[in-house]
mmCIF file of N, CA, C and O in Angstrom:
data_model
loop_
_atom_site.group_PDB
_atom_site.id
_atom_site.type_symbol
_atom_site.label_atom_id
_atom_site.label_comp_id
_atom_site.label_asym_id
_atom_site.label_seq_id
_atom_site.Cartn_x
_atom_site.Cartn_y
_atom_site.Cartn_z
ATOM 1 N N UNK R 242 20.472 -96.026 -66.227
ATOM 2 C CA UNK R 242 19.294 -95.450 -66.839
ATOM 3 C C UNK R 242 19.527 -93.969 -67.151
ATOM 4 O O UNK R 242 19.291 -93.595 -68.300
ATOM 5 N N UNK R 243 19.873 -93.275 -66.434
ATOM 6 C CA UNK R 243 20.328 -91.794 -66.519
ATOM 7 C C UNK R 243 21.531 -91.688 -67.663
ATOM 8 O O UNK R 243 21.392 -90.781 -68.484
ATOM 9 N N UNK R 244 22.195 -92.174 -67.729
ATOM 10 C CA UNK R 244 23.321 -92.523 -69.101
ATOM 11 C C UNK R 244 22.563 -92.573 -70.410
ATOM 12 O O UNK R 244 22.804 -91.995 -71.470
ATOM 13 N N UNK R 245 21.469 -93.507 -70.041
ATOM 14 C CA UNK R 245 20.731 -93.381 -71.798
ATOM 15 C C UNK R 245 19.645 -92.583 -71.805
ATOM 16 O O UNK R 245 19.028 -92.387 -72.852
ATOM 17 N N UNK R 246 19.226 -91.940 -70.454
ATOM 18 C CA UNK R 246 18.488 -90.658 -70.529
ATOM 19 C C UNK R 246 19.101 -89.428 -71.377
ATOM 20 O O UNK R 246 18.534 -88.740 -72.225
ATOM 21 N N UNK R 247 20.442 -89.355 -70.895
ATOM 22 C CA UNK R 247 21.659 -88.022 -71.387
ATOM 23 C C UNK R 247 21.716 -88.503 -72.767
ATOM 24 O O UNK R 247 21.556 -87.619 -73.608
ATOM 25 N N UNK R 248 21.929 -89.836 -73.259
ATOM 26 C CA UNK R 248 22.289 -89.925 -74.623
ATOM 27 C C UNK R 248 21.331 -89.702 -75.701
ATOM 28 O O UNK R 248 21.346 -89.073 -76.759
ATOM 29 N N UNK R 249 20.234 -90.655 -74.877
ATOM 30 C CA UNK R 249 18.637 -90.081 -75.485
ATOM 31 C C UNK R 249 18.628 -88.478 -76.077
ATOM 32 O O UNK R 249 18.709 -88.245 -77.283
ATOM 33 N N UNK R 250 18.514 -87.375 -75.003
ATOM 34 C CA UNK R 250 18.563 -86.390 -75.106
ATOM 35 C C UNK R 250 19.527 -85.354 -75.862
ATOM 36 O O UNK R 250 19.329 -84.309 -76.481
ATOM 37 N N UNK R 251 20.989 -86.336 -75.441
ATOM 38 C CA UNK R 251 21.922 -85.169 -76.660
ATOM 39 C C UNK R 251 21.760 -85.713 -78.246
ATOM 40 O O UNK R 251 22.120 -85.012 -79.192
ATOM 41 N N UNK R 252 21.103 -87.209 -78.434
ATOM 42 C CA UNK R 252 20.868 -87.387 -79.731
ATOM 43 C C UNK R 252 19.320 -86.470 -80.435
ATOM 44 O O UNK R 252 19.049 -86.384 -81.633
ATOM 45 N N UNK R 253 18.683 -86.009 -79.525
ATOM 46 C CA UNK R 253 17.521 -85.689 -79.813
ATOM 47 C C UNK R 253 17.674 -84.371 -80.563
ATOM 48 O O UNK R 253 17.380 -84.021 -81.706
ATOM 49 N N UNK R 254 18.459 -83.527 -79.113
ATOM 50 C CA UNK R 254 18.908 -82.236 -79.274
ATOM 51 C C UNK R 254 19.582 -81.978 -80.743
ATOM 52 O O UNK R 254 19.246 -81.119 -81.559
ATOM 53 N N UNK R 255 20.745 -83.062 -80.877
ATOM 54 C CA UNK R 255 21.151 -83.215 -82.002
ATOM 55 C C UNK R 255 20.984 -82.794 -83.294
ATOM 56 O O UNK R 255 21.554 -81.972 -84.012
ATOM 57 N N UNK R 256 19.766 -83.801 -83.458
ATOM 58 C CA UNK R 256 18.596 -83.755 -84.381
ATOM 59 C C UNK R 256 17.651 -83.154 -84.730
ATOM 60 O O UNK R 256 17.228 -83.325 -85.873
ATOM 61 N N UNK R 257 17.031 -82.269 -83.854
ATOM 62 C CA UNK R 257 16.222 -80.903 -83.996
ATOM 63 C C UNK R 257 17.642 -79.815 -84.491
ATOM 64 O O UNK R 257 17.535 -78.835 -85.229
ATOM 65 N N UNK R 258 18.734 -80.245 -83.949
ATOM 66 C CA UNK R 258 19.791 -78.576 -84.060
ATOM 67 C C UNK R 258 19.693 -79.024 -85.804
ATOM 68 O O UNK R 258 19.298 -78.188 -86.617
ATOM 69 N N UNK R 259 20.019 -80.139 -86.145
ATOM 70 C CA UNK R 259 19.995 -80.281 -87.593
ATOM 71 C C UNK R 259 18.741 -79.550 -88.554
ATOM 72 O O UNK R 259 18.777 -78.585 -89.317
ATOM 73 N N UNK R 260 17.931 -80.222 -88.257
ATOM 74 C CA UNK R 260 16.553 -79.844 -89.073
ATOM 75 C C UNK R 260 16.528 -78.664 -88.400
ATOM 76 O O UNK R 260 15.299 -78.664 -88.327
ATOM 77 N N UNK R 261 16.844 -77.619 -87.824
ATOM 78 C CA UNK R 261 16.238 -76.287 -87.050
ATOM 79 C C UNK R 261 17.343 -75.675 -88.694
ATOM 80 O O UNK R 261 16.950 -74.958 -89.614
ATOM 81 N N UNK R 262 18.605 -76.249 -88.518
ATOM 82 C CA UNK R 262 19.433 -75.353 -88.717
ATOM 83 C C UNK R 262 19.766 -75.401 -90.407
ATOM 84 O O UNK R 262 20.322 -74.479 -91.004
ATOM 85 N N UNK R 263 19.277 -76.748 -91.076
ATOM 86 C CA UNK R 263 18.644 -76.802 -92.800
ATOM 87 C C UNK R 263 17.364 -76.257 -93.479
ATOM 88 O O UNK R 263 17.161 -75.817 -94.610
ATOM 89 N N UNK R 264 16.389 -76.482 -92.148
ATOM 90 C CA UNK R 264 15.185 -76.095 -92.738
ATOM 91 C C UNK R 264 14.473 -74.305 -92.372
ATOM 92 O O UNK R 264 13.640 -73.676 -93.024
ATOM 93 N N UNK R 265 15.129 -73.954 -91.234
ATOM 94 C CA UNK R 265 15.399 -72.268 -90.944
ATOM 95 C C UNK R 265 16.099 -71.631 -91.151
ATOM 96 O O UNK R 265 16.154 -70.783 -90.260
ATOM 97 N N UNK R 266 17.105 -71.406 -92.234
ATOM 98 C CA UNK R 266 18.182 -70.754 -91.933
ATOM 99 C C UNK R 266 18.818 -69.512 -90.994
ATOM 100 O O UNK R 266 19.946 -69.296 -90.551
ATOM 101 N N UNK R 267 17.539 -68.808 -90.912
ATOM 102 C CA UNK R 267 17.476 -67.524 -90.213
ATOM 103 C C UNK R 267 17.282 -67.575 -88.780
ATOM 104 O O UNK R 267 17.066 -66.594 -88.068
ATOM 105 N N UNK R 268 17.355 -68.555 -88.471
ATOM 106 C CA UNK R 268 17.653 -69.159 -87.037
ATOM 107 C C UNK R 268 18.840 -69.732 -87.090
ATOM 108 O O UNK R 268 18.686 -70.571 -86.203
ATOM 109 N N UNK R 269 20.156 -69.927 -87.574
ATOM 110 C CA UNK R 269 21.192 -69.875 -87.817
ATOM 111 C C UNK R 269 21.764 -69.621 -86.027
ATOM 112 O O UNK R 269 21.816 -70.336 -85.026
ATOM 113 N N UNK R 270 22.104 -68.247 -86.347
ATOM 114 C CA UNK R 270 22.586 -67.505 -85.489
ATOM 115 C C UNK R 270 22.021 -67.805 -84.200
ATOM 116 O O UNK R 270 22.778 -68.095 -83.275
ATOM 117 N N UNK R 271 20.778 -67.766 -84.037
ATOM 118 C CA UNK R 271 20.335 -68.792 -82.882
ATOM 119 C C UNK R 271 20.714 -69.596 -81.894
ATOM 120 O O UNK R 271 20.763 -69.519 -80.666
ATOM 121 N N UNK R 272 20.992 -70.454 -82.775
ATOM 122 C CA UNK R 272 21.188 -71.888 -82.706
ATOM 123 C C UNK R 272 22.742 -71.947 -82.154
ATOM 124 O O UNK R 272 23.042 -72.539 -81.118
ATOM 125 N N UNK R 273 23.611 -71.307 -82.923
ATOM 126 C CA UNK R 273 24.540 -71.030 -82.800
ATOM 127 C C UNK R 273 25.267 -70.556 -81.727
ATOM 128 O O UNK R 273 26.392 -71.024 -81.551
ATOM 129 N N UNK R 274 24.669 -69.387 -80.683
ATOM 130 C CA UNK R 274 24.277 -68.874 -79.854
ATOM 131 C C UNK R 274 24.096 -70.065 -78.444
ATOM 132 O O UNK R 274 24.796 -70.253 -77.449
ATOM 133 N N UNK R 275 23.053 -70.590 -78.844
ATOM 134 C CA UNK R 275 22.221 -71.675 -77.684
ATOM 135 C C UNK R 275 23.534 -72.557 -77.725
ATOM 136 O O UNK R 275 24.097 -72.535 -76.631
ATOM 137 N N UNK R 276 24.186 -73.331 -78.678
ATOM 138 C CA UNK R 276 25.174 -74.302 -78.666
ATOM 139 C C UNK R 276 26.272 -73.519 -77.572
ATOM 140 O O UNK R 276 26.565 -73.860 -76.426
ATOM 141 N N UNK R 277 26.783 -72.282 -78.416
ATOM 142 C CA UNK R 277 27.976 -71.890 -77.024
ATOM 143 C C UNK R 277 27.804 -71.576 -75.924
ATOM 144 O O UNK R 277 28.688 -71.505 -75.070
ATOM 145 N N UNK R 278 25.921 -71.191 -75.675
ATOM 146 C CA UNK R 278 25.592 -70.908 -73.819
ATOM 147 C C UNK R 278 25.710 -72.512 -73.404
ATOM 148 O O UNK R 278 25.988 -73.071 -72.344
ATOM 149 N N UNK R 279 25.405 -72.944 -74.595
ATOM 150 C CA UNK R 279 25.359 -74.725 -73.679
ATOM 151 C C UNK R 279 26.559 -75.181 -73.436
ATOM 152 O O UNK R 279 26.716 -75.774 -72.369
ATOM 153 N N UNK R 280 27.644 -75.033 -74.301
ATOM 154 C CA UNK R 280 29.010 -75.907 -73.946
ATOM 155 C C UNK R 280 29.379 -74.805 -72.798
ATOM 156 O O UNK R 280 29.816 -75.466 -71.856
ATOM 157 N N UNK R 281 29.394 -73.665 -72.518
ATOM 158 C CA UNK R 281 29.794 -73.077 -71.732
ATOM 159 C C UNK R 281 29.540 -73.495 -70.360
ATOM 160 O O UNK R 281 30.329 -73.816 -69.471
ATOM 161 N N UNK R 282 28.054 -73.411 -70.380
ATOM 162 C CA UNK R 282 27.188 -73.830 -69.645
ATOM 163 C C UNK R 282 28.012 -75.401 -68.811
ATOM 164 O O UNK R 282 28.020 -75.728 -67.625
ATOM 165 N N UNK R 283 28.432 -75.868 -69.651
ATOM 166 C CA UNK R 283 28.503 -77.329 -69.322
ATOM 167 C C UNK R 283 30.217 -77.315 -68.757
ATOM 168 O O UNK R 283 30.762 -77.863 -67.799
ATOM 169 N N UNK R 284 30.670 -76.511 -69.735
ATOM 170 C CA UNK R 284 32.371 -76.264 -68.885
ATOM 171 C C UNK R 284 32.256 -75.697 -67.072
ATOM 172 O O UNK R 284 32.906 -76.000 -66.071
ATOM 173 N N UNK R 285 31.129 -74.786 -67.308
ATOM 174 C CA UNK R 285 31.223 -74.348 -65.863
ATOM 175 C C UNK R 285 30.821 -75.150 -64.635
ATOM 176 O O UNK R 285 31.294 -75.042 -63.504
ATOM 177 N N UNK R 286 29.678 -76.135 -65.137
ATOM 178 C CA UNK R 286 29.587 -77.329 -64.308
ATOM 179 C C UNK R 286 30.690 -77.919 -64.066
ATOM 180 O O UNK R 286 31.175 -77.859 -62.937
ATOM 181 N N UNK R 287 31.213 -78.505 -64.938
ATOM 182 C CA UNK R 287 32.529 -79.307 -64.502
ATOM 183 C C UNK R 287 32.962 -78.981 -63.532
ATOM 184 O O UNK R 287 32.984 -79.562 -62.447
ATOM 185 N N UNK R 288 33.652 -77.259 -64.073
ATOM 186 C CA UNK R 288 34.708 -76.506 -62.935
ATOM 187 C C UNK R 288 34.402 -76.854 -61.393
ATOM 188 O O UNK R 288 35.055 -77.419 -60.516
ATOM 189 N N UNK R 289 32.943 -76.187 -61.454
ATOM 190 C CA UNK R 289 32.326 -76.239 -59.696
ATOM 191 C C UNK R 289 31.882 -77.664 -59.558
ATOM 192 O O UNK R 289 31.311 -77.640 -58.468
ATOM 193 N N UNK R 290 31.799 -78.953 -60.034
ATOM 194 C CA UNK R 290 31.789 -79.949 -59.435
ATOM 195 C C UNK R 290 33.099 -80.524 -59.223
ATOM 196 O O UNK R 290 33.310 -81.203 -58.218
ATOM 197 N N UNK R 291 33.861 -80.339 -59.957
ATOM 198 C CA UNK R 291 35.398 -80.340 -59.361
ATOM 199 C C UNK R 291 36.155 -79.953 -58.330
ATOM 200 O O UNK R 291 37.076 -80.542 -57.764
ATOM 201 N N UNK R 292 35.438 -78.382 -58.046
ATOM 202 C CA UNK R 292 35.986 -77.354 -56.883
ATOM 203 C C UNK R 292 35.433 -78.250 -55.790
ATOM 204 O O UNK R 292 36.227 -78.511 -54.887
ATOM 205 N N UNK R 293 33.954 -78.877 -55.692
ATOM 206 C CA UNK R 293 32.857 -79.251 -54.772
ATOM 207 C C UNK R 293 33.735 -80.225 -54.437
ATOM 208 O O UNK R 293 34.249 -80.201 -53.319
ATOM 209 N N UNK R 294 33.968 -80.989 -55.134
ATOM 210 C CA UNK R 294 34.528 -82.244 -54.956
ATOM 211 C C UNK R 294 35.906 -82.119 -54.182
ATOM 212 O O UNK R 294 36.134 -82.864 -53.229
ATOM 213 N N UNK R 295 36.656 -81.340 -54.526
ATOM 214 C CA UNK R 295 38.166 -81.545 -54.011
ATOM 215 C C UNK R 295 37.866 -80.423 -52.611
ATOM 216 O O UNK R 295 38.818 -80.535 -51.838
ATOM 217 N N UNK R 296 37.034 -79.601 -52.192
ATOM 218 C CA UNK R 296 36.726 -79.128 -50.867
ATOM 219 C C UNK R 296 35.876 -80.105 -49.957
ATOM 220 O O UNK R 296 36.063 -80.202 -48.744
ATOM 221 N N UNK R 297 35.071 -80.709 -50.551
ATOM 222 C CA UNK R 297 34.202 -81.762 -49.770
ATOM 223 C C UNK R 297 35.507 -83.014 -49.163
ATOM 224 O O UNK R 297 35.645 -83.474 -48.030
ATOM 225 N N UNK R 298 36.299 -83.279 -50.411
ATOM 226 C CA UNK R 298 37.453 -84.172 -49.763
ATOM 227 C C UNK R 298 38.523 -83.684 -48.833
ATOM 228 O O UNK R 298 39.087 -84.437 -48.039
ATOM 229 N N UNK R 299 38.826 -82.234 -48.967
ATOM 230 C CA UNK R 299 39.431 -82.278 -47.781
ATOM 231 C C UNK R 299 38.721 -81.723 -46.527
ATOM 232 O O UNK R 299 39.405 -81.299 -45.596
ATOM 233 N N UNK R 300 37.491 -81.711 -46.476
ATOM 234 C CA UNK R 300 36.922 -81.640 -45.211
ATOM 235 C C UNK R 300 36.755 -82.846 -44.991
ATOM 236 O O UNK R 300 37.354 -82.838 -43.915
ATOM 237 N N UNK R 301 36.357 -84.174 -45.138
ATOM 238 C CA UNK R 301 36.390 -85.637 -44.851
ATOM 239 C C UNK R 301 37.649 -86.037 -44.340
ATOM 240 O O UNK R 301 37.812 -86.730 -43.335
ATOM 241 N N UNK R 302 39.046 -85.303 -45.497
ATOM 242 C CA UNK R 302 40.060 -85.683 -44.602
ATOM 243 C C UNK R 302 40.264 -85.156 -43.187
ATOM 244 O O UNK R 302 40.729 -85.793 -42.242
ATOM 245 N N UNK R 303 39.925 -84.143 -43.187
ATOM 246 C CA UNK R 303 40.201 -83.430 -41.715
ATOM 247 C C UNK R 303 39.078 -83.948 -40.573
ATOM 248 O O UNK R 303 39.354 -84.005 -39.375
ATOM 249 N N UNK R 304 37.983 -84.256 -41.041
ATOM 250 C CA UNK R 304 37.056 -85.355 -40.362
ATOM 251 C C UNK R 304 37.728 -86.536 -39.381
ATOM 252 O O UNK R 304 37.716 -86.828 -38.185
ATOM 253 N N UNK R 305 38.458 -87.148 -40.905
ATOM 254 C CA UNK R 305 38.949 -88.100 -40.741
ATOM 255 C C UNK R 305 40.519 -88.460 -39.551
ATOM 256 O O UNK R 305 41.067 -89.452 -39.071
ATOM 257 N N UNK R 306 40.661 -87.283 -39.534
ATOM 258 C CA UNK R 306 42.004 -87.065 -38.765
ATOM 259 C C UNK R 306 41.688 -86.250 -37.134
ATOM 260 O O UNK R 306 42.538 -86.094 -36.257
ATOM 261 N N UNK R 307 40.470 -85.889 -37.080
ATOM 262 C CA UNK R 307 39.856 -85.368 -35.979
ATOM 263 C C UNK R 307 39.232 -86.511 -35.529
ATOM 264 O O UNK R 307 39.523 -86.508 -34.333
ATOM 265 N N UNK R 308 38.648 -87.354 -35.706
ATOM 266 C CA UNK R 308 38.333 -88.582 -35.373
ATOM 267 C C UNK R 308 39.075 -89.576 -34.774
ATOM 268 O O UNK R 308 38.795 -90.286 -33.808
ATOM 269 N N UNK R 309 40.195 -89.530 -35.569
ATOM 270 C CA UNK R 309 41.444 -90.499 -35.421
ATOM 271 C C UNK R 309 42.203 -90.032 -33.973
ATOM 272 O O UNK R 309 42.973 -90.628 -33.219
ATOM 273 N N UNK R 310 41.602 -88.658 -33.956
ATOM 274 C CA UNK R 310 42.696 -88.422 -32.637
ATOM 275 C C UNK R 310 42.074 -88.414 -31.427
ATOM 276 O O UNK R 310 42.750 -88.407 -30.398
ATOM 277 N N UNK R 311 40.432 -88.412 -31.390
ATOM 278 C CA UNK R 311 39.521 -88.277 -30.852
ATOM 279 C C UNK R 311 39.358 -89.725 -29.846
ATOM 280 O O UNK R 311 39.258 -89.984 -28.647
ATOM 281 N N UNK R 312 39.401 -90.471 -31.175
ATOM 282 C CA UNK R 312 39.401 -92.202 -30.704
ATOM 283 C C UNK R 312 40.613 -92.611 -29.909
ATOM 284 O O UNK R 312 40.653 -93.504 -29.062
ATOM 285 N N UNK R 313 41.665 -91.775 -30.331
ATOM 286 C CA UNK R 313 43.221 -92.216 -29.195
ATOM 287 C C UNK R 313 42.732 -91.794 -27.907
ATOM 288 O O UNK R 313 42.943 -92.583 -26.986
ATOM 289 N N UNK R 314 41.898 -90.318 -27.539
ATOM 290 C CA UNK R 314 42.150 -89.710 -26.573
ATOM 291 C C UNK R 314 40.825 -90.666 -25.649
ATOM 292 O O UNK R 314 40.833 -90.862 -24.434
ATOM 293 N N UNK R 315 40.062 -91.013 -26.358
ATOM 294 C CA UNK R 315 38.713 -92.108 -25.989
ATOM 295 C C UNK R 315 39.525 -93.436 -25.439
ATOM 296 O O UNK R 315 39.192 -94.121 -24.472
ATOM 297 N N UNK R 316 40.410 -93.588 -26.099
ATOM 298 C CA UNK R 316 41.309 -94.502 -25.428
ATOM 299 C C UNK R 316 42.024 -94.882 -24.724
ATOM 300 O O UNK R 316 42.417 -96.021 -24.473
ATOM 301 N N UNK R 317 42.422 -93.224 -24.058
ATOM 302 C CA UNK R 317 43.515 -93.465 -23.330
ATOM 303 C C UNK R 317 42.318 -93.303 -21.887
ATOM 304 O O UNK R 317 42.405 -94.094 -20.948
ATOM 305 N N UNK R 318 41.481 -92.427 -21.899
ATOM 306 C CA UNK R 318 40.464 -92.498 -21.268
ATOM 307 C C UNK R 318 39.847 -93.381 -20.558
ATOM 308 O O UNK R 318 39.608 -93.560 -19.363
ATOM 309 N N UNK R 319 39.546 -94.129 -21.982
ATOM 310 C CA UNK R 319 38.525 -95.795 -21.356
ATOM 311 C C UNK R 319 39.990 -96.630 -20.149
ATOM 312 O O UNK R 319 39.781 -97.376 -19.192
ATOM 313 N N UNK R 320 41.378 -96.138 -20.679
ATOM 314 C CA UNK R 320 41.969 -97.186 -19.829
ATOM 315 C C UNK R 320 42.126 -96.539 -18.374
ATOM 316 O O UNK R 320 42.438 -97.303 -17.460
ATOM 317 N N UNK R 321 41.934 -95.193 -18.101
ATOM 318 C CA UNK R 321 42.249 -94.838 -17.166
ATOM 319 C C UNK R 321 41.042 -95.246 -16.086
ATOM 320 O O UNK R 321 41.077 -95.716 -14.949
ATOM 321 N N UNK R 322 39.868 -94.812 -17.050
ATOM 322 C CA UNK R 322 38.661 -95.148 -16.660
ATOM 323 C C UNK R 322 39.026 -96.822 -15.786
ATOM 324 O O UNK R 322 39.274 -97.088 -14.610
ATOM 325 N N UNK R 323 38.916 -97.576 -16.890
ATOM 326 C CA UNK R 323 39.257 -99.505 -16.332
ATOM 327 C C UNK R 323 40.368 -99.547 -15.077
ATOM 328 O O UNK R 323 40.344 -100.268 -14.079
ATOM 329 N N UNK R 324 40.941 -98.953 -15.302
ATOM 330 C CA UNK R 324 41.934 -98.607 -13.847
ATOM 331 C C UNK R 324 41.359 -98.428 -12.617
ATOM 332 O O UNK R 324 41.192 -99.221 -11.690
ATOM 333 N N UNK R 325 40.976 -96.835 -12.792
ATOM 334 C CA UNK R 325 40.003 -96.595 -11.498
ATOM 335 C C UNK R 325 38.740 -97.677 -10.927
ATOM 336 O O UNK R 325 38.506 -97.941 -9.747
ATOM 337 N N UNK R 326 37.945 -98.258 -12.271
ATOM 338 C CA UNK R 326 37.169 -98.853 -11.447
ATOM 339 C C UNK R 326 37.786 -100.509 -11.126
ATOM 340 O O UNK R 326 37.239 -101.358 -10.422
ATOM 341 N N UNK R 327 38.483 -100.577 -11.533
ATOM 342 C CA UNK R 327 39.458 -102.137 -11.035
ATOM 343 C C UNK R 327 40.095 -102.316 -9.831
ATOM 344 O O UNK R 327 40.222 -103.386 -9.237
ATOM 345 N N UNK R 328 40.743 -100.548 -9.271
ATOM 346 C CA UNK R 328 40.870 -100.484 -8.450
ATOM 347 C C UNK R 328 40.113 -99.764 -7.231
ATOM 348 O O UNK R 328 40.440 -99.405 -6.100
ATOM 349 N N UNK R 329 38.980 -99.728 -7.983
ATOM 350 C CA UNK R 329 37.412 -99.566 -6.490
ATOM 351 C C UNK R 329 37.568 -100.758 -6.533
ATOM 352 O O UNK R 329 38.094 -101.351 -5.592
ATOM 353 N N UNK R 330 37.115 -101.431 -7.721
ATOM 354 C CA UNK R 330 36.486 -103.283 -7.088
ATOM 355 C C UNK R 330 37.732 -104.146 -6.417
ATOM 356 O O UNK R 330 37.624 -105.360 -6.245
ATOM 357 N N UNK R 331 38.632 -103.588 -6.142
ATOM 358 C CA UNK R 331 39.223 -104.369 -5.468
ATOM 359 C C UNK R 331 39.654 -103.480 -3.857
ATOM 360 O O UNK R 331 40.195 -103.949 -2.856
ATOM 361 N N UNK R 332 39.436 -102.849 -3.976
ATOM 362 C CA UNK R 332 39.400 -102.172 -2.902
ATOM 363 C C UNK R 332 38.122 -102.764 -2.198
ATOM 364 O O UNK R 332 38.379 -103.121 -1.048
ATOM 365 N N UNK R 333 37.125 -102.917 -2.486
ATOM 366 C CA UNK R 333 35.924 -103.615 -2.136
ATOM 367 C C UNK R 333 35.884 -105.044 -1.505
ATOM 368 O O UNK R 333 35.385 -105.621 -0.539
ATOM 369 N N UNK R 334 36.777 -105.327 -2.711
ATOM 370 C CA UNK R 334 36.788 -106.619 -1.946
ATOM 371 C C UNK R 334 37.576 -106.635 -0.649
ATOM 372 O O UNK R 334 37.129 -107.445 0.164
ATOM 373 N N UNK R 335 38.629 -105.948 -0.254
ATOM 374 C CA UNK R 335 39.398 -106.184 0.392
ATOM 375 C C UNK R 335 38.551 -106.038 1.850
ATOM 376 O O UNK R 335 38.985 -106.673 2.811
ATOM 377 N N UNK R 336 37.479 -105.297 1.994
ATOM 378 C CA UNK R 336 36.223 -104.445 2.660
ATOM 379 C C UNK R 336 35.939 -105.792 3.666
ATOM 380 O O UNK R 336 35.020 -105.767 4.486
#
């Protein structure tokens, strides 16, 4: 829906820049003006959703690798943990 919202809109835009820019001439320069704050406008988005994007991914990776080592050390843990209490409960029993 947002796809034919954007297309909606750059055909619209389009179409007023036409008739603004046959039937005013003296808005020319204007127009002209508004078009390069807009592509500009729109290059600079890119840039910083690009930057966003490739910093957001390597904080996930490093997430991802702090986790990973987190879960070994949870692991080596839980077994030491199962140890100790395997060897209360049998110490218990022996009671």
């Amino acid at each position: 829906m947002t796809t034919y919202f954007k297309a909606g809109a750059w055909i619209a835009g389009a179409i007023l820049g036409v008739l603004v820019w046959n039937v005013f001439p003296d808005f020319r320069p204007l127009v002209t003006w508004v078009l390069g704050a807009a592509f500009v406008c729109h290059v600079l988005s890119v840039i910083v959703e690009a930057t966003v994007k490739r910093l957001i991914s390597g904080e996930l990776l490093e997430l991802r690798r702090q986790c990973t080592a987190t879960a070994a050390r949870l692991d080596i843990l839980d077994r030491k943990v199962t140890a100790i209490l395997k060897d209360a409960l049998e110490q218990r029993r022996l009671r």
